């Protein structure tokens, strides 16, 4: 078991881990500093610069994903099957959870609303909170595996 762990460590790309750590820090900083935008005197100058610098973290995550997807060699069917379970299933599940939350929280529950919203999941993003889940769908379609 220890030998397998050492082999896995030797195969890891250190640059990917460093970029992921940097991207994590950027995302944490952008979320933690959003609360203070405009509340500190003189911050109106720093807030846009902070946002621009820290928003790169999300882009770095997507670039890493694309890079790692392009370097894989696998069958097209298994490629899309794996992406389906990792991307589309969570989108559908969390969208349905949000639809019920919205229906009850905003007191507009009706089965017509629920069924219509569920039928629109493939075409309309149900909430802005799930924006990051739709991006992998687009780059999965743009990335074809090599066999």
PDB file of C-alpha atoms in Angstrom:
ATOM      1  CA  UNK A   1       0.000   0.000   0.000  1.00  0.00           C
ATOM      2  CA  UNK A   2       2.822   2.388   0.879  1.00  0.00           C
ATOM      3  CA  UNK A   3       4.540   1.666  -2.445  1.00  0.00           C
ATOM      4  CA  UNK A   4       1.332   2.516  -4.332  1.00  0.00           C
ATOM      5  CA  UNK A   5       1.038   5.821  -2.463  1.00  0.00           C
ATOM      6  CA  UNK A   6       4.624   6.736  -3.377  1.00  0.00           C
ATOM      7  CA  UNK A   7       3.980   5.904  -7.040  1.00  0.00           C
ATOM      8  CA  UNK A   8       0.870   8.098  -7.051  1.00  0.00           C
ATOM      9  CA  UNK A   9       2.835  10.972  -5.534  1.00  0.00           C
ATOM     10  CA  UNK A  10       5.552  10.605  -8.145  1.00  0.00           C
ATOM     11  CA  UNK A  11       2.959  10.777 -10.958  1.00  0.00           C
ATOM     12  CA  UNK A  12       1.309  13.937  -9.619  1.00  0.00           C
ATOM     13  CA  UNK A  13       1.981  17.183 -11.392  1.00  0.00           C
ATOM     14  CA  UNK A  14       3.233  19.580  -8.749  1.00  0.00           C
ATOM     15  CA  UNK A  15       2.335  22.614 -10.867  1.00  0.00           C
ATOM     16  CA  UNK A  16      -1.320  21.536 -10.808  1.00  0.00           C
ATOM     17  CA  UNK A  17      -1.288  21.317  -6.998  1.00  0.00           C
ATOM     18  CA  UNK A  18       0.372  24.736  -6.708  1.00  0.00           C
ATOM     19  CA  UNK A  19      -2.164  26.306  -9.076  1.00  0.00           C
ATOM     20  CA  UNK A  20      -5.043  24.675  -7.186  1.00  0.00           C
ATOM     21  CA  UNK A  21      -3.737  26.018  -3.877  1.00  0.00           C
ATOM     22  CA  UNK A  22      -3.412  29.511  -5.359  1.00  0.00           C
ATOM     23  CA  UNK A  23      -6.901  29.293  -6.891  1.00  0.00           C
ATOM     24  CA  UNK A  24      -8.363  28.146  -3.540  1.00  0.00           C
ATOM     25  CA  UNK A  25      -6.797  31.117  -1.779  1.00  0.00           C
ATOM     26  CA  UNK A  26      -8.176  33.465  -4.444  1.00  0.00           C
ATOM     27  CA  UNK A  27     -11.711  32.083  -4.117  1.00  0.00           C
ATOM     28  CA  UNK A  28     -11.589  32.261  -0.318  1.00  0.00           C
ATOM     29  CA  UNK A  29     -10.326  35.849  -0.433  1.00  0.00           C
ATOM     30  CA  UNK A  30     -12.954  37.002  -2.916  1.00  0.00           C
ATOM     31  CA  UNK A  31     -15.762  35.500  -0.846  1.00  0.00           C
ATOM     32  CA  UNK A  32     -14.432  36.788   2.452  1.00  0.00           C
ATOM     33  CA  UNK A  33     -13.758  40.314   1.176  1.00  0.00           C
ATOM     34  CA  UNK A  34     -17.119  40.742  -0.582  1.00  0.00           C
ATOM     35  CA  UNK A  35     -18.754  41.648   2.729  1.00  0.00           C
ATOM     36  CA  UNK A  36     -16.511  44.673   3.199  1.00  0.00           C
ATOM     37  CA  UNK A  37     -16.909  46.279  -0.232  1.00  0.00           C
ATOM     38  CA  UNK A  38     -17.762  49.911   0.353  1.00  0.00           C
ATOM     39  CA  UNK A  39     -17.753  49.723   4.158  1.00  0.00           C
ATOM     40  CA  UNK A  40     -14.165  50.853   4.661  1.00  0.00           C
ATOM     41  CA  UNK A  41     -13.179  54.438   3.731  1.00  0.00           C
ATOM     42  CA  UNK A  42     -11.071  54.511   0.588  1.00  0.00           C
ATOM     43  CA  UNK A  43     -11.856  50.916  -0.253  1.00  0.00           C
ATOM     44  CA  UNK A  44     -13.711  51.919  -3.417  1.00  0.00           C
ATOM     45  CA  UNK A  45     -10.262  52.110  -5.026  1.00  0.00           C
ATOM     46  CA  UNK A  46      -9.090  48.709  -3.770  1.00  0.00           C
ATOM     47  CA  UNK A  47     -12.306  46.720  -4.158  1.00  0.00           C
ATOM     48  CA  UNK A  48     -12.271  46.484  -7.997  1.00  0.00           C
ATOM     49  CA  UNK A  49      -8.581  45.569  -8.030  1.00  0.00           C
ATOM     50  CA  UNK A  50      -9.162  42.917  -5.363  1.00  0.00           C
ATOM     51  CA  UNK A  51     -12.072  41.494  -7.325  1.00  0.00           C
ATOM     52  CA  UNK A  52     -10.131  41.337 -10.589  1.00  0.00           C
ATOM     53  CA  UNK A  53      -7.121  39.703  -8.948  1.00  0.00           C
ATOM     54  CA  UNK A  54      -9.074  37.192  -6.892  1.00  0.00           C
ATOM     55  CA  UNK A  55     -11.618  36.306  -9.609  1.00  0.00           C
ATOM     56  CA  UNK A  56      -8.774  34.712 -11.544  1.00  0.00           C
ATOM     57  CA  UNK A  57      -8.985  31.789  -9.120  1.00  0.00           C
ATOM     58  CA  UNK A  58     -12.158  30.475 -10.750  1.00  0.00           C
ATOM     59  CA  UNK A  59     -10.632  30.787 -14.217  1.00  0.00           C
ATOM     60  CA  UNK A  60      -7.562  28.886 -13.032  1.00  0.00           C
ATOM     61  CA  UNK A  61      -9.771  26.025 -11.804  1.00  0.00           C
ATOM     62  CA  UNK A  62     -11.449  25.803 -15.211  1.00  0.00           C
ATOM     63  CA  UNK A  63      -8.132  25.935 -17.068  1.00  0.00           C
ATOM     64  CA  UNK A  64      -6.732  23.135 -14.908  1.00  0.00           C
ATOM     65  CA  UNK A  65      -9.832  21.029 -15.606  1.00  0.00           C
ATOM     66  CA  UNK A  66      -9.543  21.627 -19.334  1.00  0.00           C
ATOM     67  CA  UNK A  67      -5.849  20.839 -19.335  1.00  0.00           C
ATOM     68  CA  UNK A  68      -6.328  17.601 -17.449  1.00  0.00           C
ATOM     69  CA  UNK A  69      -9.242  16.590 -19.687  1.00  0.00           C
ATOM     70  CA  UNK A  70      -7.237  17.169 -22.858  1.00  0.00           C
ATOM     71  CA  UNK A  71      -4.402  14.966 -21.652  1.00  0.00           C
ATOM     72  CA  UNK A  72      -6.596  11.902 -21.049  1.00  0.00           C
ATOM     73  CA  UNK A  73      -6.896   9.042 -23.474  1.00  0.00           C
ATOM     74  CA  UNK A  74     -10.109   7.069 -23.181  1.00  0.00           C
ATOM     75  CA  UNK A  75     -13.075   5.823 -25.158  1.00  0.00           C
ATOM     76  CA  UNK A  76     -15.619   8.459 -26.104  1.00  0.00           C
ATOM     77  CA  UNK A  77     -18.533   6.534 -24.562  1.00  0.00           C
ATOM     78  CA  UNK A  78     -16.797   6.065 -21.200  1.00  0.00           C
ATOM     79  CA  UNK A  79     -15.674   9.720 -21.279  1.00  0.00           C
ATOM     80  CA  UNK A  80     -19.247  10.991 -21.612  1.00  0.00           C
ATOM     81  CA  UNK A  81     -20.672   8.414 -19.203  1.00  0.00           C
ATOM     82  CA  UNK A  82     -18.231   9.556 -16.510  1.00  0.00           C
ATOM     83  CA  UNK A  83     -18.998  13.234 -17.160  1.00  0.00           C
ATOM     84  CA  UNK A  84     -22.728  12.570 -17.087  1.00  0.00           C
ATOM     85  CA  UNK A  85     -22.616  11.119 -13.587  1.00  0.00           C
ATOM     86  CA  UNK A  86     -20.230  13.783 -12.294  1.00  0.00           C
ATOM     87  CA  UNK A  87     -21.839  16.856 -13.854  1.00  0.00           C
ATOM     88  CA  UNK A  88     -25.403  16.401 -15.090  1.00  0.00           C
ATOM     89  CA  UNK A  89     -26.738  14.334 -12.188  1.00  0.00           C
ATOM     90  CA  UNK A  90     -25.679  16.935  -9.555  1.00  0.00           C
ATOM     91  CA  UNK A  91     -27.106  19.750 -11.695  1.00  0.00           C
ATOM     92  CA  UNK A  92     -30.478  18.015 -11.893  1.00  0.00           C
ATOM     93  CA  UNK A  93     -30.550  17.010  -8.217  1.00  0.00           C
ATOM     94  CA  UNK A  94     -29.549  20.449  -6.877  1.00  0.00           C
ATOM     95  CA  UNK A  95     -31.882  22.215  -9.312  1.00  0.00           C
ATOM     96  CA  UNK A  96     -34.821  20.135  -8.076  1.00  0.00           C
ATOM     97  CA  UNK A  97     -33.859  20.850  -4.462  1.00  0.00           C
ATOM     98  CA  UNK A  98     -33.722  24.564  -5.271  1.00  0.00           C
ATOM     99  CA  UNK A  99     -37.083  24.452  -7.083  1.00  0.00           C
ATOM    100  CA  UNK A 100     -38.771  23.023  -3.971  1.00  0.00           C
ATOM    101  CA  UNK A 101     -36.921  25.500  -1.750  1.00  0.00           C
ATOM    102  CA  UNK A 102     -38.043  28.386  -3.945  1.00  0.00           C
ATOM    103  CA  UNK A 103     -41.619  27.107  -4.066  1.00  0.00           C
ATOM    104  CA  UNK A 104     -41.924  26.848  -0.288  1.00  0.00           C
ATOM    105  CA  UNK A 105     -39.745  29.771   0.787  1.00  0.00           C
ATOM    106  CA  UNK A 106     -41.382  32.282  -1.548  1.00  0.00           C
ATOM    107  CA  UNK A 107     -44.816  30.769  -0.903  1.00  0.00           C
ATOM    108  CA  UNK A 108     -45.604  30.070  -4.515  1.00  0.00           C
ATOM    109  CA  UNK A 109     -45.939  26.311  -4.291  1.00  0.00           C
ATOM    110  CA  UNK A 110     -48.029  24.652  -6.922  1.00  0.00           C
ATOM    111  CA  UNK A 111     -47.437  21.429  -8.756  1.00  0.00           C
ATOM    112  CA  UNK A 112     -47.681  23.337 -12.039  1.00  0.00           C
ATOM    113  CA  UNK A 113     -44.788  25.565 -10.959  1.00  0.00           C
ATOM    114  CA  UNK A 114     -42.719  22.569  -9.807  1.00  0.00           C
ATOM    115  CA  UNK A 115     -43.306  20.467 -12.935  1.00  0.00           C
ATOM    116  CA  UNK A 116     -42.748  23.409 -15.273  1.00  0.00           C
ATOM    117  CA  UNK A 117     -39.510  24.359 -13.501  1.00  0.00           C
ATOM    118  CA  UNK A 118     -38.241  20.776 -13.567  1.00  0.00           C
ATOM    119  CA  UNK A 119     -39.049  20.461 -17.269  1.00  0.00           C
ATOM    120  CA  UNK A 120     -37.018  23.625 -17.917  1.00  0.00           C
ATOM    121  CA  UNK A 121     -33.818  22.355 -16.198  1.00  0.00           C
ATOM    122  CA  UNK A 122     -32.121  21.395 -19.496  1.00  0.00           C
ATOM    123  CA  UNK A 123     -32.842  24.820 -20.971  1.00  0.00           C
ATOM    124  CA  UNK A 124     -32.801  27.367 -18.140  1.00  0.00           C
ATOM    125  CA  UNK A 125     -30.475  27.713 -15.184  1.00  0.00           C
ATOM    126  CA  UNK A 126     -32.729  27.453 -12.130  1.00  0.00           C
ATOM    127  CA  UNK A 127     -30.665  29.710  -9.876  1.00  0.00           C
ATOM    128  CA  UNK A 128     -27.608  31.896 -10.166  1.00  0.00           C
ATOM    129  CA  UNK A 129     -26.185  30.016  -7.176  1.00  0.00           C
ATOM    130  CA  UNK A 130     -25.463  27.029  -9.429  1.00  0.00           C
ATOM    131  CA  UNK A 131     -23.652  29.000 -12.166  1.00  0.00           C
ATOM    132  CA  UNK A 132     -20.387  27.117 -11.662  1.00  0.00           C
ATOM    133  CA  UNK A 133     -22.043  23.757 -12.357  1.00  0.00           C
ATOM    134  CA  UNK A 134     -23.008  24.706 -15.914  1.00  0.00           C
ATOM    135  CA  UNK A 135     -19.496  25.640 -17.059  1.00  0.00           C
ATOM    136  CA  UNK A 136     -18.157  22.039 -17.069  1.00  0.00           C
ATOM    137  CA  UNK A 137     -21.064  21.051 -19.314  1.00  0.00           C
ATOM    138  CA  UNK A 138     -19.816  23.435 -21.981  1.00  0.00           C
ATOM    139  CA  UNK A 139     -16.173  22.458 -21.828  1.00  0.00           C
ATOM    140  CA  UNK A 140     -17.087  18.767 -21.741  1.00  0.00           C
ATOM    141  CA  UNK A 141     -18.832  19.266 -25.080  1.00  0.00           C
ATOM    142  CA  UNK A 142     -15.816  21.111 -26.457  1.00  0.00           C
ATOM    143  CA  UNK A 143     -13.314  18.512 -25.266  1.00  0.00           C
ATOM    144  CA  UNK A 144     -13.314  15.268 -27.141  1.00  0.00           C
ATOM    145  CA  UNK A 145     -11.122  12.489 -25.783  1.00  0.00           C
ATOM    146  CA  UNK A 146      -8.497  10.898 -27.964  1.00  0.00           C
ATOM    147  CA  UNK A 147      -8.772   7.165 -28.359  1.00  0.00           C
TER     148      UNK A 147
END
